[in-house]
Coordinates of C-alpha atoms and ligand atoms in Angstrom, one line a residue:
M176 CA -31.3 -36.9 -62.2
A177 CA -30.1 -39.3 -64.5
T178 CA -26.1 -38.8 -64.6
S179 CA -25.3 -39.5 -69.4
R180 CA -23.9 -42.8 -68.0
E181 CA -27.8 -44.1 -67.0
K182 CA -29.1 -42.2 -70.0
L183 CA -26.9 -44.6 -72.7
Q184 CA -28.3 -48.0 -70.8
R185 CA -31.2 -46.6 -70.6
T186 CA -30.8 -47.1 -74.4
V187 CA -29.2 -49.8 -75.6
R188 CA -31.7 -51.1 -73.5
E189 CA -34.6 -50.0 -75.7
K190 CA -33.6 -49.7 -79.0
L191 CA -31.5 -52.8 -79.2
K192 CA -33.6 -54.9 -76.9
N193 CA -34.0 -57.5 -78.9
Y194 CA -30.1 -57.2 -80.2
Q195 CA -26.5 -58.7 -79.5
V196 CA -24.1 -56.3 -79.0
V197 CA -21.2 -57.0 -80.6
V198 CA -17.9 -54.1 -81.6
V199 CA -14.7 -55.5 -83.3
S200 CA -11.5 -53.1 -83.1
N201 CA -8.2 -54.4 -83.9
R202 CA -6.5 -53.0 -80.2
E203 CA -8.0 -55.0 -77.7
P204 CA -8.8 -52.5 -73.6
Y205 CA -6.4 -55.2 -71.9
L206 CA -3.8 -56.9 -72.4
H207 CA -1.7 -59.5 -70.3
Y208 CA 1.7 -59.8 -70.4
L209 CA 5.0 -61.9 -68.2
K210 CA 6.4 -59.8 -65.8
E211 CA 9.1 -61.5 -63.2
G212 CA 6.9 -64.3 -64.2
K213 CA 4.0 -63.5 -62.9
I214 CA 0.8 -62.9 -65.0
A215 CA -0.1 -58.5 -65.0
H216 CA -2.0 -56.5 -67.9
L217 CA -2.4 -53.5 -69.0
K218 CA -4.4 -50.7 -70.8
P219 CA -2.8 -50.1 -73.8
A220 CA -1.7 -46.2 -75.3
G221 CA -4.1 -44.6 -77.9
G222 CA -7.5 -43.4 -77.5
A223 CA -10.5 -45.3 -78.8
A224 CA -10.0 -48.9 -77.1
H225 CA -9.4 -46.3 -73.9
T226 CA -12.8 -44.9 -73.7
L227 CA -15.0 -47.9 -75.4
D228 CA -14.1 -49.7 -72.7
S229 CA -15.8 -47.5 -70.5
I230 CA -18.9 -48.1 -72.3
L231 CA -18.4 -51.9 -72.2
Q232 CA -18.5 -51.8 -68.5
A233 CA -21.4 -49.8 -68.8
C234 CA -23.5 -51.5 -71.3
G235 CA -22.2 -54.6 -71.4
G236 CA -21.5 -56.6 -73.9
T237 CA -18.9 -58.7 -76.7
W238 CA -16.4 -57.0 -77.0
V239 CA -13.8 -59.0 -80.6
A240 CA -10.2 -57.9 -80.9
Y241 CA -7.0 -59.1 -82.2
G242 CA -4.8 -60.5 -78.6
S243 CA -1.4 -59.3 -78.9
G244 CA 0.1 -59.1 -75.7
N245 CA 2.3 -62.2 -74.5
A246 CA 0.2 -64.0 -71.7
D247 CA -3.0 -63.5 -73.4
R248 CA -3.8 -67.0 -74.3
K249 CA -3.0 -68.0 -70.5
V250 CA -5.9 -65.9 -69.0
V251 CA -8.8 -67.0 -71.4
D252 CA -11.0 -70.4 -71.2
E253 CA -11.0 -72.4 -74.2
Q254 CA -14.1 -70.0 -76.4
G255 CA -10.8 -67.2 -76.0
K256 CA -12.5 -64.9 -73.5
I257 CA -11.8 -63.4 -70.5
G258 CA -14.3 -61.6 -68.9
L259 CA -13.6 -57.8 -68.7
P260 CA -12.2 -55.1 -66.1
P261 CA -10.4 -58.2 -64.1
E262 CA -10.7 -57.2 -60.6
E263 CA -15.0 -56.2 -61.7
P264 CA -15.8 -58.3 -65.6
A265 CA -18.8 -56.2 -67.2
Y266 CA -18.8 -57.5 -70.3
T267 CA -16.7 -60.1 -73.0
L268 CA -13.5 -59.6 -74.9
K269 CA -13.3 -62.5 -77.6
R270 CA -9.6 -62.5 -78.4
L271 CA -8.9 -63.2 -82.1
W272 CA -5.0 -64.6 -83.0
L273 CA -3.4 -63.8 -85.9
N274 CA 0.1 -65.2 -86.8
K275 CA 3.3 -63.2 -87.3
E276 CA 3.0 -63.3 -90.6
Q277 CA -1.0 -61.6 -90.5
A278 CA 0.7 -59.4 -88.3
D279 CA 3.3 -58.0 -90.3
G280 CA 1.3 -57.8 -93.5
Y281 CA -2.5 -56.5 -91.7
Y282 CA -1.1 -54.0 -89.0
Y283 CA 2.6 -53.2 -89.5
G284 CA 1.8 -53.3 -93.6
F285 CA -1.8 -52.7 -94.8
S286 CA -2.7 -50.7 -91.2
N287 CA 0.1 -49.1 -90.5
Q288 CA 2.3 -48.2 -93.5
A289 CA -0.3 -47.8 -96.0
L290 CA -3.7 -46.3 -94.7
W291 CA -2.0 -44.9 -91.6
P292 CA 0.0 -42.2 -93.6
L293 CA -2.2 -42.0 -96.4
C294 CA -5.9 -40.3 -94.0
H295 CA -2.8 -38.6 -92.1
F296 CA -1.9 -35.7 -94.3
V297 CA 2.4 -35.1 -92.4
Y298 CA 4.3 -36.2 -96.1
T299 CA 5.1 -39.9 -95.1
R300 CA 4.2 -41.7 -97.8
P301 CA 2.3 -44.8 -97.6
I302 CA 3.6 -47.8 -98.9
F303 CA 0.6 -49.9 -100.9
R304 CA 2.8 -54.2 -101.4
Q305 CA 0.1 -56.2 -103.1
A306 CA 1.4 -58.9 -99.9
D307 CA -0.7 -56.7 -97.1
W308 CA -3.6 -56.1 -98.8
N309 CA -3.8 -59.6 -99.3
C310 CA -3.0 -60.1 -95.4
Y311 CA -6.1 -57.6 -94.7
Q312 CA -9.0 -59.0 -96.3
Q313 CA -7.3 -62.4 -94.8
V314 CA -7.7 -61.4 -91.5
N315 CA -10.5 -59.0 -92.1
K316 CA -12.2 -62.8 -93.4
M317 CA -11.0 -64.5 -90.2
F318 CA -12.2 -61.4 -88.1
A319 CA -16.0 -61.7 -90.3
E320 CA -16.1 -65.4 -88.5
A321 CA -15.4 -64.7 -85.1
V322 CA -18.2 -62.2 -84.6
L323 CA -20.9 -63.8 -87.3
K324 CA -19.4 -67.8 -84.6
E325 CA -20.6 -65.0 -81.7
I326 CA -23.6 -63.8 -83.5
G327 CA -25.0 -68.0 -84.2
Q328 CA -29.0 -67.1 -85.1
R329 CA -29.3 -64.0 -83.6
K330 CA -30.2 -60.6 -84.6
A331 CA -27.3 -59.0 -84.0
F332 CA -25.6 -54.7 -84.0
V333 CA -22.0 -54.8 -84.7
W334 CA -20.5 -51.1 -84.0
I335 CA -17.2 -51.3 -85.9
Q336 CA -13.9 -49.3 -84.6
D337 CA -12.0 -47.7 -87.1
Y338 CA -9.3 -48.9 -90.1
H339 CA -7.7 -52.1 -89.9
L340 CA -11.7 -53.0 -90.4
A341 CA -12.2 -51.4 -93.2
L342 CA -14.3 -54.9 -95.3
L343 CA -15.0 -56.4 -92.0
A344 CA -19.2 -55.4 -92.7
R345 CA -19.5 -56.3 -96.7
Y346 CA -18.0 -59.4 -95.3
I347 CA -19.9 -59.4 -92.8
K348 CA -23.0 -59.1 -94.8
E349 CA -22.0 -61.4 -97.4
K350 CA -23.7 -63.8 -95.0
R351 CA -26.0 -62.2 -93.3
K352 CA -27.4 -59.5 -94.7
D353 CA -29.9 -58.2 -91.6
V354 CA -27.0 -58.2 -89.6
I355 CA -26.9 -53.9 -88.1
C356 CA -23.4 -53.0 -88.8
A357 CA -21.9 -49.1 -87.4
Q358 CA -18.5 -48.8 -87.9
F359 CA -16.5 -45.3 -86.3
W360 CA -13.5 -44.3 -88.2
H361 CA -11.6 -43.2 -86.0
I362 CA -8.8 -40.9 -87.4
P363 CA -8.9 -38.5 -90.4
W364 CA -10.7 -39.2 -93.9
P365 CA -8.6 -37.1 -96.6
N366 CA -9.3 -35.6 -99.3
P367 CA -10.5 -37.0 -102.2
E368 CA -6.7 -35.7 -104.1
A369 CA -5.0 -37.0 -101.6
F370 CA -6.6 -41.0 -101.5
R371 CA -7.3 -41.9 -105.2
V372 CA -3.7 -43.0 -104.7
C373 CA -4.5 -46.4 -103.4
P374 CA -4.6 -48.8 -105.7
M375 CA -6.9 -50.9 -103.2
K376 CA -9.7 -47.4 -103.4
K377 CA -12.2 -49.4 -104.4
E378 CA -12.3 -52.2 -102.5
I379 CA -11.3 -49.8 -99.9
L380 CA -14.8 -47.8 -100.4
Q381 CA -17.2 -50.8 -101.3
G382 CA -16.6 -52.6 -97.6
L383 CA -16.6 -49.0 -95.5
L384 CA -20.3 -48.7 -97.9
A385 CA -21.3 -52.0 -96.9
N386 CA -22.4 -50.7 -93.1
D387 CA -25.3 -49.3 -92.1
M388 CA -23.6 -46.1 -91.1
L389 CA -20.3 -44.3 -90.5
G390 CA -19.0 -41.9 -88.3
F391 CA -16.0 -39.6 -88.5
H392 CA -14.8 -37.6 -85.4
V393 CA -15.6 -34.3 -87.1
R394 CA -18.0 -33.0 -89.7
Y395 CA -15.1 -32.1 -92.8
Y396 CA -13.7 -35.4 -92.3
G397 CA -18.0 -37.4 -93.3
E398 CA -17.5 -34.8 -96.6
N399 CA -14.4 -35.8 -97.8
F400 CA -15.3 -39.3 -97.1
I401 CA -18.7 -37.7 -99.6
S402 CA -16.5 -36.2 -102.1
T403 CA -14.1 -39.3 -102.4
V404 CA -16.7 -42.1 -103.8
E405 CA -18.0 -39.8 -106.1
R406 CA -14.9 -39.5 -107.1
E407 CA -14.0 -42.7 -107.1
I408 CA -17.4 -45.5 -106.9
E409 CA -20.8 -45.7 -109.1
A410 CA -23.0 -44.6 -106.4
R411 CA -25.5 -42.1 -106.1
I412 CA -25.5 -39.6 -103.2
D413 CA -27.9 -38.0 -101.0
K414 CA -27.1 -34.7 -100.1
E415 CA -30.5 -34.6 -98.0
K416 CA -30.8 -38.2 -95.6
T417 CA -26.3 -36.9 -96.1
S418 CA -26.3 -40.8 -97.5
I419 CA -24.8 -43.1 -100.2
I420 CA -26.5 -45.4 -102.3
C421 CA -24.1 -48.2 -104.0
H422 CA -25.3 -51.5 -105.3
G423 CA -29.1 -50.3 -103.4
R424 CA -27.8 -50.0 -99.8
E425 CA -28.0 -47.0 -98.5
T426 CA -24.9 -45.6 -95.3
I427 CA -25.4 -43.4 -93.9
I428 CA -22.8 -40.2 -93.0
R429 CA -22.7 -38.6 -89.7
A430 CA -20.0 -36.4 -87.3
F431 CA -20.0 -38.1 -83.3
P432 CA -16.9 -36.2 -81.4
I433 CA -16.0 -38.9 -79.2
S434 CA -14.8 -38.3 -75.4
V435 CA -13.9 -38.9 -72.8
D436 CA -15.1 -40.2 -68.9
F437 CA -15.5 -36.4 -67.9
Q438 CA -17.0 -38.0 -64.3
K439 CA -14.5 -40.0 -63.8
I440 CA -11.9 -38.5 -64.6
S441 CA -12.6 -35.3 -63.0
K442 CA -13.2 -37.4 -59.7
E443 CA -10.5 -39.7 -59.3
V444 CA -8.1 -37.0 -59.5
D445 CA -8.3 -35.4 -56.2
S446 CA -8.9 -38.9 -54.7
Q447 CA -5.8 -39.5 -52.4
P448 CA -3.9 -42.0 -54.2
I449 CA -3.3 -40.0 -57.3
K450 CA -2.5 -37.0 -55.0
E451 CA 0.1 -39.2 -53.3
R452 CA 1.4 -39.7 -56.9
A453 CA 1.7 -36.9 -58.0
V454 CA 4.3 -36.1 -54.9
R455 CA 5.7 -38.9 -55.8
F456 CA 6.9 -38.3 -59.4
K457 CA 7.8 -34.2 -58.1
E458 CA 10.1 -36.3 -56.0
E459 CA 11.0 -39.0 -58.6
F460 CA 11.8 -36.2 -61.0
S461 CA 13.4 -33.8 -58.6
L462 CA 10.5 -30.4 -60.0
S463 CA 10.9 -28.3 -56.6
G464 CA 8.2 -26.2 -55.9
D465 CA 7.9 -23.2 -58.6
L466 CA 9.4 -24.9 -61.8
K467 CA 5.8 -24.9 -64.4
I468 CA 5.3 -28.3 -65.3
I469 CA 4.7 -28.5 -70.0
F470 CA 4.2 -31.9 -70.7
G471 CA 3.3 -34.1 -73.6
L472 CA 1.7 -37.9 -73.0
D473 CA 1.6 -39.6 -76.9
R474 CA 2.4 -42.4 -78.4
I475 CA 5.7 -42.0 -80.0
D476 CA 3.7 -41.5 -83.2
Y477 CA 5.4 -39.2 -86.7
T478 CA 1.5 -37.3 -86.4
K479 CA 2.0 -36.1 -83.3
G480 CA 4.9 -34.0 -83.9
I481 CA 7.1 -34.2 -81.5
P482 CA 9.7 -33.0 -82.7
E483 CA 8.5 -29.4 -83.5
R484 CA 7.4 -28.6 -79.7
L485 CA 10.7 -30.0 -78.6
R486 CA 11.9 -27.7 -81.1
A487 CA 9.3 -24.9 -80.0
V488 CA 10.4 -25.6 -76.6
A489 CA 14.3 -25.1 -77.7
R490 CA 13.1 -21.7 -79.7
L491 CA 12.0 -20.6 -76.4
L492 CA 14.9 -20.6 -74.3
E493 CA 17.2 -19.2 -77.0
K494 CA 13.8 -16.4 -77.5
Y495 CA 13.7 -15.7 -73.6
P496 CA 16.5 -17.2 -71.8
Q497 CA 14.5 -15.6 -68.8
Y498 CA 13.0 -18.6 -68.9
K499 CA 15.7 -20.7 -68.1
E500 CA 15.2 -22.7 -64.3
R501 CA 11.9 -22.1 -64.7
F502 CA 10.0 -24.7 -66.1
V503 CA 10.7 -28.4 -67.2
F504 CA 8.8 -29.9 -70.0
I505 CA 8.3 -33.5 -69.7
Q506 CA 7.6 -35.9 -72.9
I507 CA 5.8 -38.9 -72.0
G508 CA 6.0 -41.2 -75.1
A509 CA 5.0 -44.4 -75.2
L510 CA 6.6 -47.2 -77.8
S511 CA 4.8 -48.2 -80.7
R512 CA 4.7 -49.3 -83.6
V513 CA 8.7 -50.1 -83.6
R514 CA 9.2 -52.9 -86.1
I515 CA 8.0 -50.1 -89.2
S516 CA 11.8 -48.4 -89.9
Q517 CA 9.9 -44.7 -89.3
Y518 CA 8.8 -45.1 -85.7
R519 CA 12.6 -46.0 -84.9
D520 CA 13.0 -43.2 -87.4
L521 CA 11.4 -41.4 -84.6
N522 CA 12.5 -42.4 -81.4
D523 CA 16.3 -41.3 -83.2
E524 CA 15.4 -38.4 -83.6
I525 CA 14.2 -37.9 -80.5
N526 CA 15.9 -38.6 -79.0
D527 CA 19.0 -36.8 -80.4
L528 CA 17.0 -33.3 -79.6
V529 CA 16.4 -33.7 -76.4
E530 CA 20.1 -34.4 -75.6
E531 CA 21.1 -31.6 -78.1
I532 CA 18.5 -29.4 -75.8
N533 CA 19.2 -30.2 -72.9
W534 CA 23.5 -30.1 -73.8
K535 CA 23.0 -26.2 -74.9
Y536 CA 20.7 -25.1 -72.0
S537 CA 21.6 -26.5 -68.8
T538 CA 22.5 -25.3 -66.1
E539 CA 24.3 -27.3 -62.8
N540 CA 20.9 -27.7 -61.2
W541 CA 19.0 -27.9 -64.2
S542 CA 17.7 -29.5 -67.2
P543 CA 14.7 -28.8 -69.6
I544 CA 14.2 -31.5 -70.6
I545 CA 13.0 -34.5 -69.7
F546 CA 12.0 -37.3 -71.7
V547 CA 9.9 -41.1 -70.5
R548 CA 9.8 -43.3 -72.7
K549 CA 7.2 -45.6 -70.7
T550 CA 2.9 -46.4 -71.5
L551 CA 1.8 -44.2 -67.8
S552 CA -1.3 -46.2 -66.5
F553 CA -4.5 -44.6 -65.7
P554 CA -3.8 -43.1 -62.2
E555 CA 0.3 -42.3 -63.1
T556 CA -2.0 -40.5 -66.4
L557 CA -4.2 -38.0 -64.0
A558 CA -0.9 -37.6 -61.8
F559 CA 0.5 -36.2 -64.5
Y560 CA -2.8 -34.1 -65.1
R561 CA -2.7 -33.0 -61.9
L562 CA 1.4 -31.9 -62.2
G563 CA 0.3 -29.9 -65.5
D564 CA 0.6 -26.5 -65.2
V565 CA 0.3 -26.5 -68.9
C566 CA -0.7 -29.7 -71.5
I567 CA 1.0 -29.5 -75.0
V568 CA -0.8 -31.5 -77.8
S569 CA 0.3 -30.4 -81.0
S570 CA 0.1 -32.8 -83.5
L571 CA 0.6 -32.2 -87.4
H572 CA -2.9 -33.7 -88.0
D573 CA -4.7 -37.1 -85.8
G574 CA -8.0 -37.8 -85.8
M575 CA -10.0 -36.1 -82.6
N576 CA -6.8 -36.4 -79.8
I577 CA -8.3 -38.4 -76.1
V578 CA -5.4 -36.8 -74.3
A579 CA -6.1 -32.7 -74.5
K580 CA -10.0 -33.4 -74.0
E581 CA -9.2 -36.4 -70.7
Y582 CA -6.8 -32.8 -69.1
I583 CA -8.8 -31.0 -69.5
C584 CA -11.8 -33.3 -67.8
A585 CA -8.7 -33.2 -64.7
K586 CA -8.4 -29.0 -64.1
N587 CA -11.1 -29.1 -61.7
N588 CA -9.0 -26.1 -59.9
L589 CA -8.9 -24.7 -63.4
D590 CA -5.5 -23.8 -62.5
G591 CA -4.5 -25.3 -66.3
M592 CA -4.1 -24.5 -70.0
L593 CA -4.2 -26.8 -72.9
L594 CA -2.1 -25.5 -76.2
L595 CA -3.3 -27.7 -79.3
S596 CA -2.8 -28.4 -82.7
R597 CA -5.7 -26.1 -84.8
F598 CA -5.0 -29.3 -87.0
T599 CA -7.2 -31.9 -84.0
G600 CA -9.7 -32.8 -84.5
A601 CA -10.0 -31.5 -80.9
A602 CA -9.9 -27.8 -81.8
R603 CA -13.4 -27.6 -83.7
E604 CA -15.0 -27.7 -80.1
L605 CA -11.7 -26.6 -77.7
P606 CA -11.6 -23.1 -80.0
E607 CA -10.6 -21.5 -75.5
A608 CA -6.9 -23.9 -75.2
V609 CA -4.7 -21.6 -76.7
L610 CA -4.3 -23.5 -81.1
I611 CA -1.6 -23.7 -82.1
N612 CA -0.1 -23.8 -85.8
P613 CA 3.0 -27.0 -84.8
Y614 CA 4.8 -26.3 -88.3
D615 CA 4.9 -22.1 -87.2
I616 CA 8.3 -23.3 -84.5
E617 CA 8.3 -18.8 -83.7
D618 CA 4.9 -18.8 -83.0
F619 CA 4.8 -22.1 -81.5
A620 CA 7.4 -21.0 -78.7
D621 CA 5.3 -17.7 -78.0
R622 CA 2.2 -19.6 -77.1
I623 CA 3.8 -21.4 -74.7
K624 CA 4.8 -18.3 -73.1
Q625 CA 1.4 -17.1 -73.2
A626 CA 0.5 -20.5 -71.9
L627 CA 2.9 -19.7 -69.2
E628 CA 2.0 -16.8 -68.7
M629 CA -1.3 -16.2 -69.3
P630 CA -3.2 -14.4 -65.4
E631 CA -5.0 -16.8 -63.6
K632 CA -8.2 -15.4 -63.8
E633 CA -8.6 -15.9 -68.0
K634 CA -7.4 -19.1 -67.5
A635 CA -9.6 -20.3 -65.0
Q636 CA -12.7 -18.8 -67.4
R637 CA -11.6 -20.4 -70.5
M638 CA -10.4 -23.0 -68.8
A639 CA -14.6 -23.7 -67.1
K640 CA -15.4 -23.4 -71.2
L641 CA -13.9 -25.7 -72.3
R642 CA -14.7 -27.9 -69.5
E643 CA -18.7 -27.4 -70.0
T644 CA -17.9 -28.7 -73.6
V645 CA -16.6 -32.1 -72.0
A646 CA -18.6 -32.2 -70.0
D647 CA -21.7 -31.5 -72.1
N648 CA -20.6 -34.8 -74.5
D649 CA -19.1 -36.8 -72.8
I650 CA -18.3 -40.7 -74.1
Y651 CA -21.1 -41.7 -72.7
K652 CA -23.4 -39.0 -75.8
W653 CA -20.6 -40.1 -77.9
A654 CA -22.1 -43.3 -77.6
D655 CA -25.8 -42.8 -77.0
K656 CA -25.7 -40.1 -80.7
F657 CA -24.1 -42.6 -82.0
I658 CA -27.4 -45.4 -81.0
S659 CA -29.6 -43.1 -81.5
E660 CA -29.0 -42.0 -85.0
L661 CA -28.6 -45.7 -86.2
A662 CA -32.5 -46.4 -84.4
K663 CA -33.8 -43.1 -85.9
T664 CA -33.0 -43.9 -89.4
L665 CA -32.7 -48.0 -89.4
K666 CA -36.4 -49.6 -90.1
A667 CA -35.6 -52.5 -88.5
L668 CA -34.2 -51.3 -85.0
R669 CA -37.8 -49.0 -84.4
R670 CA -39.3 -51.7 -85.6
A671 CA -37.2 -53.2 -82.4
Ligands
F6P790 O1 -7.1 -42.4 -81.7 C1 -7.7 -44.5 -81.6 C2 -6.0 -44.7 -82.5 O2 -6.0 -43.2 -83.0 C3 -6.6 -45.9 -83.1 O3 -7.3 -45.6 -84.7 C4 -5.3 -46.5 -83.0 O4 -5.6 -47.8 -83.3 C5 -4.8 -46.3 -81.8 O5 -5.1 -45.0 -81.5 C6 -3.2 -46.7 -81.3 O6 -3.2 -47.0 -82.2 P1 -2.8 -49.0 -81.7 O7 -4.1 -50.0 -81.8 O8 -1.6 -48.6 -83.2 O9 -1.6 -49.3 -80.7

């Protein structure tokens, strides 16, 4: 029987056979940097780029992204291109260069101080600066030029990713109406009440509506988007087709919950090198035999609920002191967006909390919390999944959350439990996890206890069901559904 990866390859061959496929995102899948005078590469933390890398490896094509590594320019050809993945190139990455001012205004400014807090409902105020918006427009235009140059006169399908590029489809279509553009929005879409404060709301909505299809993780975000459009601009909603017609152009709105490479993770996690890495981690962190390992793995971002998680661990120890010396909580945090003050403040808050909790509850031979500030490599991540008895995902708001799904893939022996925030997109698909409200520290602490004490049989039953769900909708199926839906609804592709 064909695998989901092979089926996707067939879909791309059949439906997009006359089309050049170009994926565009802000974040690149691999970045190159200097390490002890030599060039090394890493996969940046964050779900989107990671999952799309699997798709491009399977199907080939070109990926256009911002080259943000300090050695990125050293490894590309004269057109800014490099074959990836580095070990066995299967597709082409074209890097686009931004100067500091552009990166500040477009990435740190409008993308991550305006749109990010606007779309995540976590009580962090968005900041709208005209200068950032100008940069955002300018950089979206630069991406459009790079894409148009790449496709030349050919027929093309441009698959746009995320909130950094809300105006890209419009700029592409202004020059080439026939290019098929579809965008996947990797973060939540807020309700109209929240979105209405954005001074640039009309331009953003019109920019997104230049796409032929717009995808969200869950139906609720799509409904929010439609309500926002209804409220803010002149457009006709076709409820039957779930589409929006604006300026005579139709955009289909659909939900596609993103996923991970189930087969790859479940196979690699049991490989000898990963087993050995896990043993080394145990030695490194002095994780002796019967200590239960609870862990969290995130970018250090205020949407992820890391302080709430630490407070819940502290409350658990306060309420149930018998848990002292029975577990250790390891938080792995990848530094992220530290040019933004809220991210620096969050780092300080986490440091203070870890210090305070360890001071209060440590015994002679044991400290409850280990905080590792690092971007783990993929093998290291798998080693952690192997070790973890309980994985905590406590986002205050999250489009999907990839860690939750990856951890499930890694539990081949059904011997782990996932604590999952109700406010993630993933929670809608994964009800067999122990669901939590990260704001409710009292209940959160009890849910950690529940996971620690869960009978093996119940744990195995829940994990088996969770694995079935993720295996049934892996990353290749996600891409397959996206492309097939586009092909079903677009006349141009039906004729291809
Ligand atoms: O999981 C998707 C995502 O949240 C993106 O929306 C975001 O770009 C990425 O992860 C990580 O953030 P950054 O690219 O700023 O490191």
